[in-house]
Tab-separated table of C-alpha atoms and ligand atoms in Angstrom:
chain	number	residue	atom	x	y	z
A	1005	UNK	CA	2.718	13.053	21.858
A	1006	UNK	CA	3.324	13.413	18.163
A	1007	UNK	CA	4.618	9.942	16.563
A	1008	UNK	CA	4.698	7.166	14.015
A	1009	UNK	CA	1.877	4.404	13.880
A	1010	UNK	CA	-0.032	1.995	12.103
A	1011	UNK	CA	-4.029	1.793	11.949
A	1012	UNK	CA	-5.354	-2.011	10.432
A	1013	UNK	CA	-8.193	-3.670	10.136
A	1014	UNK	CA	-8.618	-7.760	10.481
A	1015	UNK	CA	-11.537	-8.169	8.108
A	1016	UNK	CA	-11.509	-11.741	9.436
A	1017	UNK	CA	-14.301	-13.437	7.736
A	1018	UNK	CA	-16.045	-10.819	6.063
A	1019	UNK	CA	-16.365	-9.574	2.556
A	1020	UNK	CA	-16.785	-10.497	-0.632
A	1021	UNK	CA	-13.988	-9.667	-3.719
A	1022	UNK	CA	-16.585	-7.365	-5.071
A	1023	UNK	CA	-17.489	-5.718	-1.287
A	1024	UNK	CA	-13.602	-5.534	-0.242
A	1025	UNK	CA	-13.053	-3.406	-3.795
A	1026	UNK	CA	-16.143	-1.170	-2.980
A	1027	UNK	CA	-14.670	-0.521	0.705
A	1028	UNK	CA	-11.098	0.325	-0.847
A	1029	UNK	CA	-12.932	2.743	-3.614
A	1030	UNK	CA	-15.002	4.374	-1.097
A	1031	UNK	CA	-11.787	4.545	1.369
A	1032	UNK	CA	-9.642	5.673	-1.029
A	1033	UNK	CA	-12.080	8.977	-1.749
A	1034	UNK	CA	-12.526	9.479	1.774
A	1035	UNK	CA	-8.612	9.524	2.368
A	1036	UNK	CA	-7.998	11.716	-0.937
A	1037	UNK	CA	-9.918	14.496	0.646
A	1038	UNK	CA	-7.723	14.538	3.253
A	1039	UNK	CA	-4.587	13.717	2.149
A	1040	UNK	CA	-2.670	17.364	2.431
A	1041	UNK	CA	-3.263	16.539	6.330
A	1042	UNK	CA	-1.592	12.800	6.237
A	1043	UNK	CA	1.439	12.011	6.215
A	1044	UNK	CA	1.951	8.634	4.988
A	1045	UNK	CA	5.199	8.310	5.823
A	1046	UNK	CA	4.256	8.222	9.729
A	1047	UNK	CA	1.024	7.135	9.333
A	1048	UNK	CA	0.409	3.483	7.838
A	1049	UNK	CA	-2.895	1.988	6.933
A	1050	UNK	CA	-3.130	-1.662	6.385
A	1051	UNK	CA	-5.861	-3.959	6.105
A	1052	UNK	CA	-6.094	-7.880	6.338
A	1053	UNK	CA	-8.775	-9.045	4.466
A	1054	UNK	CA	-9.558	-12.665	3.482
A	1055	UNK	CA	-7.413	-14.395	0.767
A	1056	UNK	CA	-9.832	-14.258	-2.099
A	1057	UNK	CA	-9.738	-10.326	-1.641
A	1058	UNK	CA	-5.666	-10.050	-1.815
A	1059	UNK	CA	-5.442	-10.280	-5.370
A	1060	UNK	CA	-7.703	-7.699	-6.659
A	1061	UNK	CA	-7.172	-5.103	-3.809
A	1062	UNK	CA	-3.222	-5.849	-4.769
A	1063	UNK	CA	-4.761	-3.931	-8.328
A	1064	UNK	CA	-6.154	-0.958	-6.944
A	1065	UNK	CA	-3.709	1.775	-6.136
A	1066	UNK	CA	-4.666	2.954	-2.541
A	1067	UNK	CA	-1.845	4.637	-0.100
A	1068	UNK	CA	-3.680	1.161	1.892
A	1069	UNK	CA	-1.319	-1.849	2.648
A	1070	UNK	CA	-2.640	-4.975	2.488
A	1071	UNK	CA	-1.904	-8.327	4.457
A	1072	UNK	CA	-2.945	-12.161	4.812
A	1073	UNK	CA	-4.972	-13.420	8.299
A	1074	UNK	CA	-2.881	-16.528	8.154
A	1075	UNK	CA	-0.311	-18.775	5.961
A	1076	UNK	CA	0.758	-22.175	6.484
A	1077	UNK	CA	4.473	-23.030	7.098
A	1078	UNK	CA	5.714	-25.339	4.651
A	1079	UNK	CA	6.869	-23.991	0.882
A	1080	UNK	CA	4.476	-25.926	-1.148
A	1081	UNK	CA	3.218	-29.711	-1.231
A	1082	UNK	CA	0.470	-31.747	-0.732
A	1083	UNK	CA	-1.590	-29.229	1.632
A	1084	UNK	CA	-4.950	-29.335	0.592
A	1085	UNK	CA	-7.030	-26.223	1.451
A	1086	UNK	CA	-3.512	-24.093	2.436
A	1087	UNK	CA	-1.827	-20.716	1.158
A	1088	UNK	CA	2.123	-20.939	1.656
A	1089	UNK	CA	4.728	-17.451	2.628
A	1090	UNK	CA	5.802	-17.292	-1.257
A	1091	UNK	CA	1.908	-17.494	-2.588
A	1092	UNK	CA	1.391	-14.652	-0.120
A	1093	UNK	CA	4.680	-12.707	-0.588
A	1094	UNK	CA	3.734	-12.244	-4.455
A	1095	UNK	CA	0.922	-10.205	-3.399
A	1096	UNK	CA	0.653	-8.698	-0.041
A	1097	UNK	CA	3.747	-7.564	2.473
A	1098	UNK	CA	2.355	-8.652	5.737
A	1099	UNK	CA	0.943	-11.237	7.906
A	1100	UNK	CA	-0.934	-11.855	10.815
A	1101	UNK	CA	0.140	-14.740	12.853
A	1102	UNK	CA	-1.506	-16.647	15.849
A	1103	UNK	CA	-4.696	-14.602	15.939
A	1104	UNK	CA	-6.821	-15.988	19.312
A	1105	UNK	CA	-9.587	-17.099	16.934
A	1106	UNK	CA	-6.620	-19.055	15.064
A	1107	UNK	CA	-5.358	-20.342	18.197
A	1108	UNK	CA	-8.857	-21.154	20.073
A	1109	UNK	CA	-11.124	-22.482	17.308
A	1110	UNK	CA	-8.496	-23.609	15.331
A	1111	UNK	CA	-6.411	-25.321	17.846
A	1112	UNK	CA	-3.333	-23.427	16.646
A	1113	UNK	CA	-0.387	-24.196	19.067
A	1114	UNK	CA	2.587	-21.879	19.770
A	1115	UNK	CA	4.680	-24.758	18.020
A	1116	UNK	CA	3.222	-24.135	14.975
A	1117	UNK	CA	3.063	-20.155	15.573
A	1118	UNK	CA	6.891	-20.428	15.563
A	1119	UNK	CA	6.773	-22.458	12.424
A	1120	UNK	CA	4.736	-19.742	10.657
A	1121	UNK	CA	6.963	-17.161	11.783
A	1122	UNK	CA	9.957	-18.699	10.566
A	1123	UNK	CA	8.462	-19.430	7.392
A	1124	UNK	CA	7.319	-15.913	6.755
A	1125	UNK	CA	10.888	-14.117	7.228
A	1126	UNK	CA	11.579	-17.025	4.801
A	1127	UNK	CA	9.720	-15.187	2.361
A	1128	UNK	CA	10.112	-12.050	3.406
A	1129	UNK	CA	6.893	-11.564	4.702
A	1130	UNK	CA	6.581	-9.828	7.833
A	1131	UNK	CA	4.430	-11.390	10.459
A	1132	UNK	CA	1.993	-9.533	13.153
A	1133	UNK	CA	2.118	-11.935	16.023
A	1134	UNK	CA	-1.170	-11.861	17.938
A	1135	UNK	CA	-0.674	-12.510	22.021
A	1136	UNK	CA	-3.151	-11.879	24.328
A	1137	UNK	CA	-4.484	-13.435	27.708
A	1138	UNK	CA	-8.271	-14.691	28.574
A	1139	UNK	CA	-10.390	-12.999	30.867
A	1140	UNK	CA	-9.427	-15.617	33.268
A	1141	UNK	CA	-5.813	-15.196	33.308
A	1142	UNK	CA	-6.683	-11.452	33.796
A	1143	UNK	CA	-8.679	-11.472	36.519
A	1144	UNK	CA	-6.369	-14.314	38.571
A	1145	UNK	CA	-3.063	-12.102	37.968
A	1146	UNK	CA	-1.855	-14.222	35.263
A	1147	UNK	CA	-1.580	-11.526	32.415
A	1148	UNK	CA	1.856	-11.208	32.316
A	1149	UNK	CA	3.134	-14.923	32.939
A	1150	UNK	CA	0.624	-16.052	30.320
A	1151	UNK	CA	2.259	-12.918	27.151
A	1152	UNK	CA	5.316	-13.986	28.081
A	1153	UNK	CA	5.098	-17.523	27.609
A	1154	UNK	CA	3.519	-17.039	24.433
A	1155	UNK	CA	6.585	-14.942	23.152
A	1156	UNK	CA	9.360	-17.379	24.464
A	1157	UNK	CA	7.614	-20.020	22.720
A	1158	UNK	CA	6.573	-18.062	19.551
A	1159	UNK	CA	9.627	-16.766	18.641
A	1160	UNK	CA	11.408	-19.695	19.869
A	1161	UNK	CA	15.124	-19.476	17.938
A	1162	UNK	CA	13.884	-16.156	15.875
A	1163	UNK	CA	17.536	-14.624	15.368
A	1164	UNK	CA	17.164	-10.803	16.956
A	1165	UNK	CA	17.618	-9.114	13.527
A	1166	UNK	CA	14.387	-10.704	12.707
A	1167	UNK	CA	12.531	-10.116	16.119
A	1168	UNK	CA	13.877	-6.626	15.148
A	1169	UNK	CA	11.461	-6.795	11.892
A	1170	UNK	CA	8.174	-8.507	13.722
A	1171	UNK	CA	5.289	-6.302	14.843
A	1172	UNK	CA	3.376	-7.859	17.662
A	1173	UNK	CA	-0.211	-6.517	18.204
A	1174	UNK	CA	-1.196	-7.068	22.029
A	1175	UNK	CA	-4.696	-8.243	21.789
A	1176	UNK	CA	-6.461	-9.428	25.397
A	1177	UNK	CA	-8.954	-11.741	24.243
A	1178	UNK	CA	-11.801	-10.527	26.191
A	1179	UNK	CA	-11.791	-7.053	24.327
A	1180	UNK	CA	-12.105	-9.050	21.322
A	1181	UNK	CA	-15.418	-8.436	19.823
A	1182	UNK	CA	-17.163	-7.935	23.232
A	1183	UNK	CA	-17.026	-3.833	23.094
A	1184	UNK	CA	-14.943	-3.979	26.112
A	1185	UNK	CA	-11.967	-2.470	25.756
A	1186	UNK	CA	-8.399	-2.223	27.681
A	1187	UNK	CA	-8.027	1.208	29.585
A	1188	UNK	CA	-5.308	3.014	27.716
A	1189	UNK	CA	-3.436	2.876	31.051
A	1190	UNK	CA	-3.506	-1.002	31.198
A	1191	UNK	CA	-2.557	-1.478	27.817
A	1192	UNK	CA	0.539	0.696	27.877
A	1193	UNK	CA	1.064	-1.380	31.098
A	1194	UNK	CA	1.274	-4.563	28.736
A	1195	UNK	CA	2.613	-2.962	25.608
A	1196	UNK	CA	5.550	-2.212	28.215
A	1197	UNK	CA	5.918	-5.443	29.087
A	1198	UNK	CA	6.182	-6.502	25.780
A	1199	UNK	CA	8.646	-3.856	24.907
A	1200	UNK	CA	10.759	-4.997	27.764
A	1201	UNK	CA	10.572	-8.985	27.163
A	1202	UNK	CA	11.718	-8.416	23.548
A	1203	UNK	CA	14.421	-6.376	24.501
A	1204	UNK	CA	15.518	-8.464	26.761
A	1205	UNK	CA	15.148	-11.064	24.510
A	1206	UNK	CA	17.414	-9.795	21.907
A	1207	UNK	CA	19.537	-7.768	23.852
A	1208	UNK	CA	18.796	-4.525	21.780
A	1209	UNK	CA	16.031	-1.664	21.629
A	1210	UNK	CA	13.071	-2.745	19.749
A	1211	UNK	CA	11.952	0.457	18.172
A	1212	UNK	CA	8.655	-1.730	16.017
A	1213	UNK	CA	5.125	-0.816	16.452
A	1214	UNK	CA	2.935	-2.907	18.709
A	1215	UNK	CA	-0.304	-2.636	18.569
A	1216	UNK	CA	-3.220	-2.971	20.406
A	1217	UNK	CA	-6.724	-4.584	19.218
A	1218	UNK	CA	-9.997	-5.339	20.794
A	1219	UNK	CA	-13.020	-3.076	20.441
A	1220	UNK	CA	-11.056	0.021	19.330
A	1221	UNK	CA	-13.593	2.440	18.203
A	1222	UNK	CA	-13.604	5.851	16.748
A	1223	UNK	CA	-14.491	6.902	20.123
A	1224	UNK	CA	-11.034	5.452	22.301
A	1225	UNK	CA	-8.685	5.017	19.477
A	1226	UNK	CA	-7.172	8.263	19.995
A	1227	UNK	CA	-6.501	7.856	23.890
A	1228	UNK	CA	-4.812	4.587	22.895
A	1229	UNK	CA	-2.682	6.025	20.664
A	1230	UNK	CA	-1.743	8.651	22.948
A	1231	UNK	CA	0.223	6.315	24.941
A	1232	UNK	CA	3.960	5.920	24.770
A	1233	UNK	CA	4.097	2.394	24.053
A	1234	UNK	CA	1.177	1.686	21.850
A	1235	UNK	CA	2.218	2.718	18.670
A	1236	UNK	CA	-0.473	1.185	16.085
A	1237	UNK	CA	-4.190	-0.099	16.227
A	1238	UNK	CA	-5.735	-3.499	14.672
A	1239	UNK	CA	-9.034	-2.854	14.333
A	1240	UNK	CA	-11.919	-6.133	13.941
A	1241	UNK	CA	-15.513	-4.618	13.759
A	1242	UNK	CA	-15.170	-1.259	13.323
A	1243	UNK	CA	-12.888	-1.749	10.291
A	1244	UNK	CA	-15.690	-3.314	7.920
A	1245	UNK	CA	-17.708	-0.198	7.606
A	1246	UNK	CA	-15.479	2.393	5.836
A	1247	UNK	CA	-17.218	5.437	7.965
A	1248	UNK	CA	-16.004	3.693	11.162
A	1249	UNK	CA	-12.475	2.802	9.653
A	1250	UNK	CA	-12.125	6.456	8.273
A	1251	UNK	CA	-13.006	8.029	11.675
A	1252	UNK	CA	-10.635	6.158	13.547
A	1253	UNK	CA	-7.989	7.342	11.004
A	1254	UNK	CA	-9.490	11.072	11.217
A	1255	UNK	CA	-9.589	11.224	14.993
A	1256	UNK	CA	-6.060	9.696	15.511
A	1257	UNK	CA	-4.368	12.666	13.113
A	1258	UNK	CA	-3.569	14.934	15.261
A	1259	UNK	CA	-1.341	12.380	17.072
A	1260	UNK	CA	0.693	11.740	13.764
A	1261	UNK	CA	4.807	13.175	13.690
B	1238	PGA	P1	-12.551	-6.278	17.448
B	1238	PGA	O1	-11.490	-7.370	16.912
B	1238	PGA	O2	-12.025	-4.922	17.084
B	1238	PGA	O3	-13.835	-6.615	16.753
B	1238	PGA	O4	-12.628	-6.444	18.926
B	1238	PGA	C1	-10.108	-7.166	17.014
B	1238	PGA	C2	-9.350	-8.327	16.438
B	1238	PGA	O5	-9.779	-9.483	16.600
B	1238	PGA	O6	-8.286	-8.144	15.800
């Protein structure tokens, strides 16, 4: 199945300014030998590295998008330590929003997910809303209840012309980092879900990519992607090597319109 998708990588912690502009250089080469075989219309790279990286990767012209791994919801003010929509908005397009390590070790509540995604269509920013269940909410059936209540709550009085603009990357939080990753199969089975509770939510079809993250791999990236509802990757580990990053672009062209 031939389609349109997005392939990002959540540097999270990692890199330096001077490491995240040798990764982009070295990416950039890769993807110029290639590039008669993209087509970057269908196929969108982005990468999230961490704020001190935005600015100068903003500077180097790469066919790669670039994002923020957080923001905080107010416009500006006494905030010591925080980034707000419009700081982010002057450089970058995107945003990731309620990541699990932003909700688990930083004690990030849905109420304040909401916040953040208000504030981002604010500034015109769009947000990648993170929801994904523990390995204990898998294995006692809870999977479902658990996405679900995240989304009612996270996008709590989002009109539906902006739920219509929000990507939402399902990511179950014990494929995060562990090297286990979803079946295709029971992704799609969640991606559905998601495609279904949105829709229902707004009353319309909600033709945006979700995505799927936790241990993709050059090796399972392209079964992924070969399923009708997962329509884009974000990508933790195997995004900070640009080998590993480029494969999992190589191996998932053939599935690009
Ligand atoms: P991982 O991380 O690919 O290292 O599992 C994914 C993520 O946290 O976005």
């Amino acid at each position: 199945m031939k389609k349109k998708f997005i392939i990002a990588g959540n540097w999270k912690m990692n890199k330096t300014t001077s490491e995240s502009i040798s990764f982009i250089k070295e990416l950039n080469t890769k993807l110029g030998r290639i590039k008669n075989n993209i087509n970057f219309e269908n196929l969108e790279i982005l990468i999230f590295p961490p704020y001190t990286s935005l600015f100068p990767l903003k500077d180097i012209s790469s066919p790669v998008s670039i994002g923020a791994q957080n923001i905080f919801y107010e416009d500006k003010g006494a905030f010591t330590g925080e980034i707000s929509p419009a700081m982010i908005k002057e450089i970058a397009g995107y945003v990731l929003i309620g990541h699990s390590e932003r909700r688990e070790l930083f004690g990030e509540k849905d109420e304040n997910i909401n916040k953040k995604i208000k504030a981002s269509f604010n500034a015109d920013l769009i947000p990648v809303l993170c929801v994904g269940e523990t390995l204990s909410e898998r294995e006692s059936g809870n999977t479902f209840k658990k996405i679900e209540r995240q989304l009612s709550a996270d996008l709590d009085g989002i009109t539906p012309e902006q739920i219509d603009k929000l990507y939402i990357a399902y990511e179950p939080i014990w494929a995060i980092g562990t090297g286990k990753t979803a079946t295709p199969e029971l992704a799609q089975e969640v991606h559905a879900f998601i495609k279904e509770k949105i829709e229902s939510i707004t009353g319309s079809q909600y033709d945006r990519p979700i995505l799927y993250g936790g241990s993709v791999k050059p090796d399972n990236c392209k079964n992924l992607l070969g399923e009708k509802d997962i329509n884009g990757v974000l990508i933790g580990g195997a995004s900070l090597k640009v080998d590993s990053f480029f494969d999992i672009i190589e191996n998932s062209l053939e599935l690009v319109e």
